[in-house]
Short mmCIF file of C-alpha atoms in Angstrom, two decimals:
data_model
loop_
_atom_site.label_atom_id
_atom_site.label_comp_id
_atom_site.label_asym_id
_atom_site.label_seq_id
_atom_site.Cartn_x
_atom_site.Cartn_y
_atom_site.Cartn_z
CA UNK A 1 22.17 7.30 77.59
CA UNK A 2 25.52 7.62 75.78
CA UNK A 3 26.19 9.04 72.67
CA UNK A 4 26.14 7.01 69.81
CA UNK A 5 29.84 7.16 67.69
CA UNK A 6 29.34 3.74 65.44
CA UNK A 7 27.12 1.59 63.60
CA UNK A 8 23.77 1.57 65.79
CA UNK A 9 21.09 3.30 65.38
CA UNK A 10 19.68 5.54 68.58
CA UNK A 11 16.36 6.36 69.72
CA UNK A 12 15.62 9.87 71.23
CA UNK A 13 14.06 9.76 74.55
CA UNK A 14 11.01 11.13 74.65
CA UNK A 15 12.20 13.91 77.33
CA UNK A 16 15.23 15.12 78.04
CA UNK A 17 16.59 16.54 80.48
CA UNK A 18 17.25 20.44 80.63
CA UNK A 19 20.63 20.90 81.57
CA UNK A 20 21.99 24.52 82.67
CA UNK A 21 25.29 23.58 83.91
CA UNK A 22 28.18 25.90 82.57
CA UNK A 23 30.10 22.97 82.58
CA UNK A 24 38.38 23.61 59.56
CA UNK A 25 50.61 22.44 49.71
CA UNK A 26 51.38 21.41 46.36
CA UNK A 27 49.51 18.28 44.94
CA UNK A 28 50.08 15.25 46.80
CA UNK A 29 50.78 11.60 45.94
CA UNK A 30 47.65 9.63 47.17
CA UNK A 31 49.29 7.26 49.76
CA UNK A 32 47.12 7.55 52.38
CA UNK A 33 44.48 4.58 53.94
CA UNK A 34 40.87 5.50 52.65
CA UNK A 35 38.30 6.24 55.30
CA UNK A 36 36.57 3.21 53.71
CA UNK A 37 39.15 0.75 55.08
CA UNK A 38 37.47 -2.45 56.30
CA UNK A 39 39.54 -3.58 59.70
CA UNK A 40 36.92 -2.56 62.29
CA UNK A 41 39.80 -0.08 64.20
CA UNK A 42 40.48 1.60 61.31
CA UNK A 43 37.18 1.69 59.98
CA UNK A 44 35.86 2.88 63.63
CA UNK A 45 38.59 5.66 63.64
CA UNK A 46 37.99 6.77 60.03
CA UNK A 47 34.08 6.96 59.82
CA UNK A 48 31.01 7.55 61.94
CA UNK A 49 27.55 7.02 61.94
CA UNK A 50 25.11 10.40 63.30
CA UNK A 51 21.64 8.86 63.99
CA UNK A 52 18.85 9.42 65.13
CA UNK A 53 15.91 6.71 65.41
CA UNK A 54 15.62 5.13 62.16
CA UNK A 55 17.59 8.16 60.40
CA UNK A 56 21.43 7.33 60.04
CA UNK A 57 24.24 8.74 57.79
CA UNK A 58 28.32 7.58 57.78
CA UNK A 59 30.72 10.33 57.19
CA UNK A 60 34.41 10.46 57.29
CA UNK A 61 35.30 12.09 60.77
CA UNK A 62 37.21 14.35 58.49
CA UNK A 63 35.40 16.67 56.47
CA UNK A 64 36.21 18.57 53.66
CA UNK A 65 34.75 22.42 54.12
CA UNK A 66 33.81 24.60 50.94
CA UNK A 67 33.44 27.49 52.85
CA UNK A 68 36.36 28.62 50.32
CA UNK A 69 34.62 28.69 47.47
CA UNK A 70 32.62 31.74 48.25
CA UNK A 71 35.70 33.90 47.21
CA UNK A 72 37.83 35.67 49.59
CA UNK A 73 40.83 33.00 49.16
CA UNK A 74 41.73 33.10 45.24
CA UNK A 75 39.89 32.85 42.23
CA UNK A 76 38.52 29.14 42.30
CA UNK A 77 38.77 27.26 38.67
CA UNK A 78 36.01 24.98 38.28
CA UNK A 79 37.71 22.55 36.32
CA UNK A 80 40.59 22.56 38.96
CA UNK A 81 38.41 22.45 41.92
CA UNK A 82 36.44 19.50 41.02
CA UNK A 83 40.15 17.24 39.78
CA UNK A 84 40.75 18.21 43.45
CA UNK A 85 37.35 17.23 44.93
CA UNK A 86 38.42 13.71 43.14
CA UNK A 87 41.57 13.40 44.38
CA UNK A 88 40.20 14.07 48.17
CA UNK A 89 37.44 11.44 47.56
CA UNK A 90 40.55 9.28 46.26
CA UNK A 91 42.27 10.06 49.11
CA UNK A 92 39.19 8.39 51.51
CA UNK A 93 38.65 11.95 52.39
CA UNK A 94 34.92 11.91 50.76
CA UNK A 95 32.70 13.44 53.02
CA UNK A 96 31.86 17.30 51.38
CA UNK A 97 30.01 20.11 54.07
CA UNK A 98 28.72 23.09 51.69
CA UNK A 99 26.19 25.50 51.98
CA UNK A 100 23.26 27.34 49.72
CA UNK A 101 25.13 30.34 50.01
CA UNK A 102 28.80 29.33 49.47
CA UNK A 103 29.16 30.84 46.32
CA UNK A 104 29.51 27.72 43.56
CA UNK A 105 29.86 24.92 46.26
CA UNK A 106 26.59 23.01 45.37
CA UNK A 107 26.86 23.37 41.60
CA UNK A 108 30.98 21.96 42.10
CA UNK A 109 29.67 19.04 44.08
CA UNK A 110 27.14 18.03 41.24
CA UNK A 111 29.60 18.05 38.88
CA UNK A 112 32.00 16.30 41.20
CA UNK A 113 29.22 13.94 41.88
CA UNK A 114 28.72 12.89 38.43
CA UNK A 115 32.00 12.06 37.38
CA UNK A 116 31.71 9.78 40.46
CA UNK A 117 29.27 8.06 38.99
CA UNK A 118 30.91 7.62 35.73
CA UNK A 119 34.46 7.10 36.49
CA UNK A 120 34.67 5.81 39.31
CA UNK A 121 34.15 1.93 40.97
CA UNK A 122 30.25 2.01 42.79
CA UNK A 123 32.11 1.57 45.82
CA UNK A 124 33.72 4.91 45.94
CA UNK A 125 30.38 6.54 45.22
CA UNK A 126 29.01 4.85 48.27
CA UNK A 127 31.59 6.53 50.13
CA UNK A 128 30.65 10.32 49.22
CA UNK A 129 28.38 12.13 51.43
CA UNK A 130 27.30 16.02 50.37
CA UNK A 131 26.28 17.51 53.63
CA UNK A 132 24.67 20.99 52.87
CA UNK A 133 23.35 23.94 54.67
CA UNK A 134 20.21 26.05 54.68
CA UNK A 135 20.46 29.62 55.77
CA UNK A 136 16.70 30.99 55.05
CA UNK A 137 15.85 34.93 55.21
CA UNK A 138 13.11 35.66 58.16
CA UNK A 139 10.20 34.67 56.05
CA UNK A 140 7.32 32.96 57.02
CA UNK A 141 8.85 29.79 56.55
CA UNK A 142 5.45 28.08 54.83
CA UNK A 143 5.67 24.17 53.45
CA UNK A 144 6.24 25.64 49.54
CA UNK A 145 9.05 27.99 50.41
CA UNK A 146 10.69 25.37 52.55
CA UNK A 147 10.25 22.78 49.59
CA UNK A 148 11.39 25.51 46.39
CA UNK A 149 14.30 26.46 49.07
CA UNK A 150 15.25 22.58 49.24
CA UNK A 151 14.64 21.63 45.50
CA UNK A 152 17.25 24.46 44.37
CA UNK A 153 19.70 22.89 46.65
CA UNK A 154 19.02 18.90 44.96
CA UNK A 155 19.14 20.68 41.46
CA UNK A 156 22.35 21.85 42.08
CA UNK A 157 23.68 18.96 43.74
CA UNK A 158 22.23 17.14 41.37
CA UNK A 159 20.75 14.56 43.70
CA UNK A 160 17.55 13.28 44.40
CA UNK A 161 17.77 12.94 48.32
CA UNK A 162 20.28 15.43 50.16
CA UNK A 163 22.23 13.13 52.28
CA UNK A 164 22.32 16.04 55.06
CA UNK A 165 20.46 19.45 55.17
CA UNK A 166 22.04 21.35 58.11
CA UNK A 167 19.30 24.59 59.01
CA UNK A 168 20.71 27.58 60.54
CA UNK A 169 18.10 30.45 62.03
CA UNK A 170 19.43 33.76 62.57
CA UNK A 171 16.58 35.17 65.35
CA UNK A 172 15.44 33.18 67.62
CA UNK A 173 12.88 35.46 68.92
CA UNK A 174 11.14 34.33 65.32
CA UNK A 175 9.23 31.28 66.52
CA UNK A 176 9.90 29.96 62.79
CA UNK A 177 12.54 27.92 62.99
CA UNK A 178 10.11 24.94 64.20
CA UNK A 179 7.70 25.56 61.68
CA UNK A 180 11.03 25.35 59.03
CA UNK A 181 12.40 21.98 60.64
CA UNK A 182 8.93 20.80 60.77
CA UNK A 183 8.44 21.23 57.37
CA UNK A 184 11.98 19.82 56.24
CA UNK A 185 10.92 16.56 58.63
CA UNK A 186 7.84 16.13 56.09
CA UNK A 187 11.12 16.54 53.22
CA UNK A 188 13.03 14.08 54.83
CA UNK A 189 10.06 11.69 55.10
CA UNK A 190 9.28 12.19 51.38
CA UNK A 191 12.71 10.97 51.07
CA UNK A 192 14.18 14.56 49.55
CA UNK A 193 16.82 14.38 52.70
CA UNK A 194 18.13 11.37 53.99
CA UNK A 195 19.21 13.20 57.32
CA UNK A 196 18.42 16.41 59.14
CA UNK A 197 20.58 18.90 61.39
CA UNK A 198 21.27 21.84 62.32
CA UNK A 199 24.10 24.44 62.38
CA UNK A 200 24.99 27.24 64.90
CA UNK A 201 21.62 26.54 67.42
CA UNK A 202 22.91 27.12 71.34
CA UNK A 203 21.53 23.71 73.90
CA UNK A 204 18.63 25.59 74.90
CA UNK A 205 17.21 26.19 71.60
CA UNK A 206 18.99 22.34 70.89
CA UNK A 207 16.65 21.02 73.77
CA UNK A 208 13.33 23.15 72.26
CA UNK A 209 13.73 21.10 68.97
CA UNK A 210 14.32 17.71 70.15
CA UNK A 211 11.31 18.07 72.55
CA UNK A 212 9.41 18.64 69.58
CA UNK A 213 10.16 15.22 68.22
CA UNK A 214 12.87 16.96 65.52
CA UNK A 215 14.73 14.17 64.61
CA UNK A 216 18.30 16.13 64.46
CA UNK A 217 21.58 13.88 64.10
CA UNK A 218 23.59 16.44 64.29
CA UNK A 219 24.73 20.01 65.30
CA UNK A 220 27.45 21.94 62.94
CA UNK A 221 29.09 24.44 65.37
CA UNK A 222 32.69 26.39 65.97
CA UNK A 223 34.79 24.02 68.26
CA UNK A 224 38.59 24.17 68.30
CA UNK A 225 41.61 24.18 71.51
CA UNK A 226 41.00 27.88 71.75
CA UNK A 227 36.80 27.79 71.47
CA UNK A 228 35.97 25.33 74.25
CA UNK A 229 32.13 26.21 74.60
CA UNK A 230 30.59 23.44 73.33
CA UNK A 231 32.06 21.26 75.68
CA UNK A 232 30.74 23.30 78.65
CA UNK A 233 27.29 22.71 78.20
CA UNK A 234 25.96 21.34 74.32
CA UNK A 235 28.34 18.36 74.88
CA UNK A 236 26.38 17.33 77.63
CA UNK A 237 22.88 17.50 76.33
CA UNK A 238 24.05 15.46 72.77
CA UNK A 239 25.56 12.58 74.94
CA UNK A 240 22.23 11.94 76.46
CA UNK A 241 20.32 12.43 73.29
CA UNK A 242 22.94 11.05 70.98
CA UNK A 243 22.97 14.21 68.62
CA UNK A 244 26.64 14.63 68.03
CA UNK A 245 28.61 17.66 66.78
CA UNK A 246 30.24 18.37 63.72
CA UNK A 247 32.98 21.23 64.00
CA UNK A 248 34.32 23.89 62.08
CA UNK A 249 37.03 26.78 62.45
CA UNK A 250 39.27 23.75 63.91
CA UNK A 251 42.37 24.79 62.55
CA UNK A 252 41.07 28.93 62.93
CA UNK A 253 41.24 29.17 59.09
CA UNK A 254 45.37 28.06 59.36
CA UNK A 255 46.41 30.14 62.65
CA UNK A 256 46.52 27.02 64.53
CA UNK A 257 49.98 26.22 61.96
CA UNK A 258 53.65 26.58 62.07
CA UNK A 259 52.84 29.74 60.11
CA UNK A 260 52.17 31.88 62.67
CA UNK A 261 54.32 30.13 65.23
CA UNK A 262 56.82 32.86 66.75
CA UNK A 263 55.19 35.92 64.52
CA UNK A 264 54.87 39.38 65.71
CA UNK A 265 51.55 40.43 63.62
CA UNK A 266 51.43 43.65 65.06
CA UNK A 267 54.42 44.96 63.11
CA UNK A 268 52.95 45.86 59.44
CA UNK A 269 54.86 43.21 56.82
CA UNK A 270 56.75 41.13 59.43
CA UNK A 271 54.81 38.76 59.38
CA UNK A 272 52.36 36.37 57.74
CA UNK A 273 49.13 38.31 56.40
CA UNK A 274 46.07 37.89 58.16
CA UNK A 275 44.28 38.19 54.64
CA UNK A 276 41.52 35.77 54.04
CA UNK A 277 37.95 36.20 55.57
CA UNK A 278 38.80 32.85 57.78
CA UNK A 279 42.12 34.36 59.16
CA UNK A 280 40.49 37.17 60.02
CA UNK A 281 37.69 35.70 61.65
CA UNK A 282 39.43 33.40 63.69
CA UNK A 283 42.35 36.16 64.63
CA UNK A 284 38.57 38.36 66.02
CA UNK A 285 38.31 34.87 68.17
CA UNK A 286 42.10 34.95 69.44
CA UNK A 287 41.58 38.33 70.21
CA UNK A 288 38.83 37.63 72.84
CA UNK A 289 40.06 34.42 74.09
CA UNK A 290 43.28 36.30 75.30
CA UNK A 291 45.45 37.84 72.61
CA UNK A 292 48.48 37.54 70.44
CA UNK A 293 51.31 36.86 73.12
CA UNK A 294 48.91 34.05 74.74
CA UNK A 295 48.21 32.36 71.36
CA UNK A 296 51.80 31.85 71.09
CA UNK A 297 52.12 29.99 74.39
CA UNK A 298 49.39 27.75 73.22
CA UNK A 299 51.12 27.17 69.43
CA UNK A 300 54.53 26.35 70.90
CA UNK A 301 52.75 24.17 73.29
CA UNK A 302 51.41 22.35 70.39
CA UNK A 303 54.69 22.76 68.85
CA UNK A 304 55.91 20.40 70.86
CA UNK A 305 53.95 17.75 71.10
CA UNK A 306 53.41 17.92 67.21
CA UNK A 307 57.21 17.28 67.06
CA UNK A 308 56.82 14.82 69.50
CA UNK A 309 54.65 12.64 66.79
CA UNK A 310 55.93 14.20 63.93
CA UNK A 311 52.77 15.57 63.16
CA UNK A 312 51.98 19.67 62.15
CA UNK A 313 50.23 21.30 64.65
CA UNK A 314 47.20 21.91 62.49
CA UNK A 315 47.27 18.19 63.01
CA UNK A 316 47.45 18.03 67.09
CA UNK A 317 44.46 20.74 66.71
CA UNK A 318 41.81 18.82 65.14
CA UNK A 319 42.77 15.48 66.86
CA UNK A 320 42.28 17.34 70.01
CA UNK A 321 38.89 18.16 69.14
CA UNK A 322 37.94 15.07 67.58
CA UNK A 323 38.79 13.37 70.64
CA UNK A 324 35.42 15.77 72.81
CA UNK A 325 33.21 14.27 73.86
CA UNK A 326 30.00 13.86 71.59
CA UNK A 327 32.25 15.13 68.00
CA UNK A 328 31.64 13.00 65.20
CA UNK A 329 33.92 15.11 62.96
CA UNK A 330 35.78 18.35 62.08
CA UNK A 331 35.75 20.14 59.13
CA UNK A 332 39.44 21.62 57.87
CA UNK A 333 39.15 23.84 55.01
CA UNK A 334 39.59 22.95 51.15
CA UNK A 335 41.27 25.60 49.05
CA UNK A 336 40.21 23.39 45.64
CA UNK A 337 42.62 23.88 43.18
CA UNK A 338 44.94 26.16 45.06
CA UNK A 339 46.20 24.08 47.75
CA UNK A 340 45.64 20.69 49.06
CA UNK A 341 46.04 18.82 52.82
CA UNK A 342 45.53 15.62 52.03
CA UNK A 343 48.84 14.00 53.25
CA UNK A 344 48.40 16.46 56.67
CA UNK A 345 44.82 15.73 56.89
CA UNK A 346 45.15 11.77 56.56
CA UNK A 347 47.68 12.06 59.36
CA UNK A 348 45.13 13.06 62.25
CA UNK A 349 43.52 9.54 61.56
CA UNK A 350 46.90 7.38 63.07
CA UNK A 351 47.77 9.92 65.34
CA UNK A 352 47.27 9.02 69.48
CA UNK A 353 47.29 12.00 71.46
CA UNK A 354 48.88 10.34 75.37
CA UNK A 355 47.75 12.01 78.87
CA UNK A 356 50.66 13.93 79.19
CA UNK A 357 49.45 15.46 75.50
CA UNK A 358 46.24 16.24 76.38
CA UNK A 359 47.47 17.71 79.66
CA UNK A 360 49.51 19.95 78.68
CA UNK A 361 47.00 21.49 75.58
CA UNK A 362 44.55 21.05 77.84
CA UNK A 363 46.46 23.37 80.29
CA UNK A 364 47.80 25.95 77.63
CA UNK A 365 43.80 26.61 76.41
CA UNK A 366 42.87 27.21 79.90
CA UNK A 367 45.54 30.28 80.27
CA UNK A 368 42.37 32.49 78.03
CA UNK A 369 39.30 33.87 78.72
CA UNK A 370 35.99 32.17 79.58
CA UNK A 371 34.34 32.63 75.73
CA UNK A 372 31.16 31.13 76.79
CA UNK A 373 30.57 33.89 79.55
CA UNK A 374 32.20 36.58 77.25
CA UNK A 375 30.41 35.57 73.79
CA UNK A 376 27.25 33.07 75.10
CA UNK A 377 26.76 29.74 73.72
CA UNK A 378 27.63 28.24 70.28
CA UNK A 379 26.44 30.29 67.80
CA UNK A 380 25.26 33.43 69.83
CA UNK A 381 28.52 35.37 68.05
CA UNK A 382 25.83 35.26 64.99
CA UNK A 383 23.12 37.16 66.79
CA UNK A 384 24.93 39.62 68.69
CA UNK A 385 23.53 43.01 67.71
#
C-alpha cells in the first residue's frame, strides 16, 4: 500500500508487516498565496489530508509551532500573539500544533479561534486546524482521567471537538499507553476529537498500536537534514499503513539559517548566542551528529543552493524534509508577537528542489554520524536515563 498524501481516505490493513530494517523578522506585508488556493497543484502542494479509515483531517503542510510560548524566547504579549496568530491564518498559514503543557498555547488559540469566528469570512475558519498534544504523568490512565485530561484541553481551546489530539508516553515499559489511546478512541468516537495521533512513539511501539486497531493518522516526531532517523525505518512502516509524519526541530530552532553560517561559537561573544531552549537543544543534536566544523560544511552546502533559488536556507531545510517520504508537514517555529516568517515560510511552498539539489544535501548530511545507532529511534532521546 502507499501512503496516502491527498484527498482519499485510507483503510488500515488489518496486519502489518513488522519491519526491522535500519534502512520547526519584522511584520510582513501579506502577499503570499493562501494554503486554501483552489488550482489542484497548488492546492495539492499547500495542504494535505492524514487519514485513517473514515477519520481524515487537512492541514497546511506548513505548520505553525507554539512550542514558544512556554517562555524561554521573550516575554509573549497576549494581545500581540494572537494579531499575529491572525495574520499567519491570513497569510494561508492556518494550521496551529500546541500542546497541554506549552505554557498559554491552548488558551491563545481559543482566543485566536474566536475572533475567527467573528471577524473573519466562514471560509477562513474552515481553514484553521488546532492540532494539540497530550503529555499525561504515569497514572493509571482510567476512562475519567483520560476524559477530565481531554475536556481541559477543549475548554481552553474553546472547541467542542479537538481537530487533532497528538499522545506522547514517556515509559514504555508502562503497558498504559494502549489503555490511554484506547480510551481517547472512545473520545474521538463521541466526537470530542475529530482525529487521533501520536507524538515521539519509535515503529515498534508505532506497529503495537496500529495492530490494536488504533486508528492513528499521524506521528509528530524530530525530522530535519541533520536528524535522518525517521527515514531509516518509521518511514517505511507509515507508507504501508498510510500514517504519515508530521515534523518538528526542522529548522533546529534557527541553526539551520544564515545566522550561524561561517560562526566560530566556541569563542565566548563572537558569535551568535546559542540562548533559547530550541538553540540549545538542537546545537546538543549537532553535537552528536558530528560537530561544529561539520555543520558548517552542511550550511554552506545549503548556502548554495539557497542562492541558487533565492531562497534562505531555513527554506532549502524544510523543503528537504517535506519532500521524505511519508511527511505530511513540518512545523517551523512561531515567535508570536516578536518575530514573524511568513514571507520565508510561504516561500518553501513554490520552491523545486532539482537532483543535483538533493544530491548534494543529500551528500553533505551523510558526512555525520549514524543518530539512529547512536541515539535509537524517534523519540528514544526522551527516555534515555
Amino acid at each position: 500500500m502507499t501512503a496516502i498524501v491527498s484527498h482519499h481516505h485510507h483503510r488500515l490493513c488489518s496486519t502489518v508487516t513488522r519491519f526491522n530494517s535500519p534502512r520547526r523578522d519584522s511584520q510582513c506585508r501579506v502577499t503570499s498565496v493562501r494554503c486554501s488556493d483552489v488550482s489542484t497543484r497548488t492546492s495539492e502542494n499547500r495542504r494535505v489530508t492524514v487519514s485513517n479509515n473514515n477519520d481524515s483531517l487537512q492541514i497546511c503542510r506548513i505548520l505553525n509551532g507554539m512550542w514558544q510560548t512556554s517562555g524561554g524566547w521573550g516575554r509573549i504579549d497576549r494581545n500581540d500573539a494572537v494579531e499575529a496568530m491572525l495574520r499567519y491564518a491570513d497569510s494561508g498559514l492556518s494550521t496551529f500544533d500546541m500542546a497541554d503543557h506549552y505554557g498559554p498555547a491552548e488558551d491563545l488559540y481559543g482566543i485566536f479561534i474566536n475572533r475567527v469566528r467573528r471577524e473573519r469570512p466562514p471560509e477562513l475558519l474552515e481553514q484553521v486546524r488546532g492540532l494539540t498534544k497530550w503529555v499525561p504523568p504515569p497514572v493509571k490512565m482510567t476512562s475519567s482521567f483520560v476524559r477530565d485530561s481531554i475536556n481541559v484541553s477543549r475548554k481552553r481551546m474553546d472547541v467542542d471537538s479537538l481537530d487533532m489530539l497528538q499522545f506522547h508516553w514517556w515509559d514504555y515499559s508502562n503497558p498504559g499507553y494502549l489503555d490511554a489511546l484506547k480510551h481517547l478512541t472512545d473520545l474521538k468516537e463521541e466526537g470530542k476529537i475529530k482525529t487521533l495521533a501520536l507524538t515521539n512513539f519509535d515503529t515498534e511501539r508505532l506497529q503495537i498500536i496500529l495492530e490494536n486497531e488504533i486508528p492513528v493518522v499521524s506521528n509528530q516526531v524530530q525530522h530535519s537534514i541533520v536528524d535522518m532517523r525517521p527515514q531509516q525505518r518509521m518511514a517505511e512502516l507509515c507508507q504501508h499503513t498510510g500514517v504519515k509524519l508530521i515534523t518538528y526541530g526542522t529548522v533546529m530552532g534557527g541553526l539551520l539559517s544564515e545566522k550561524f553560517l561561517d560562526t566560530n561559537i566556541a569563542i565566548p561573544f563572537a558569535g551568535p548566542a546559542i540562548n533559547t531552549p530550541s538553540l540549545q537543544k538542537y546545537k546538543r543534536m549537532v553535537d552528536a551528529w558530528g560537530g561544529w566544523n561539520l555543520f558548517q560544511g552542511l550550511l554552506r552546502t545549503l548556502k548554495q543552493v539557497a542562492s541558487k533559488h533565492g531562497v534562505s536556507i531555513a527554506t532549502v531545510a524544510v523543503k528537504y524534509i517535506l519532500d521524505q517520504p511519508a511527511v505530511a508537514g513540518s512545523m517551523v517555529g512561531v515567535r508570536l508577537g516578536l518575530s514573524e516568517h511568513i514571507q520565508d515560510t510561504n516561500a518553501i511552498f513554490s520552491l523545486a528542489l532539482d537532483e543535483d539539489d538533493v544530491n548534494s544535501i543529500r551528500e553533505a548530511s551523510g558526512k555525520g554520524k549514524d543518530l539512529l545507532k547512536l541515539i535509537g529511534d524517534c523519540g528514544d532521546e526522551y527516555r534515555r536515563a
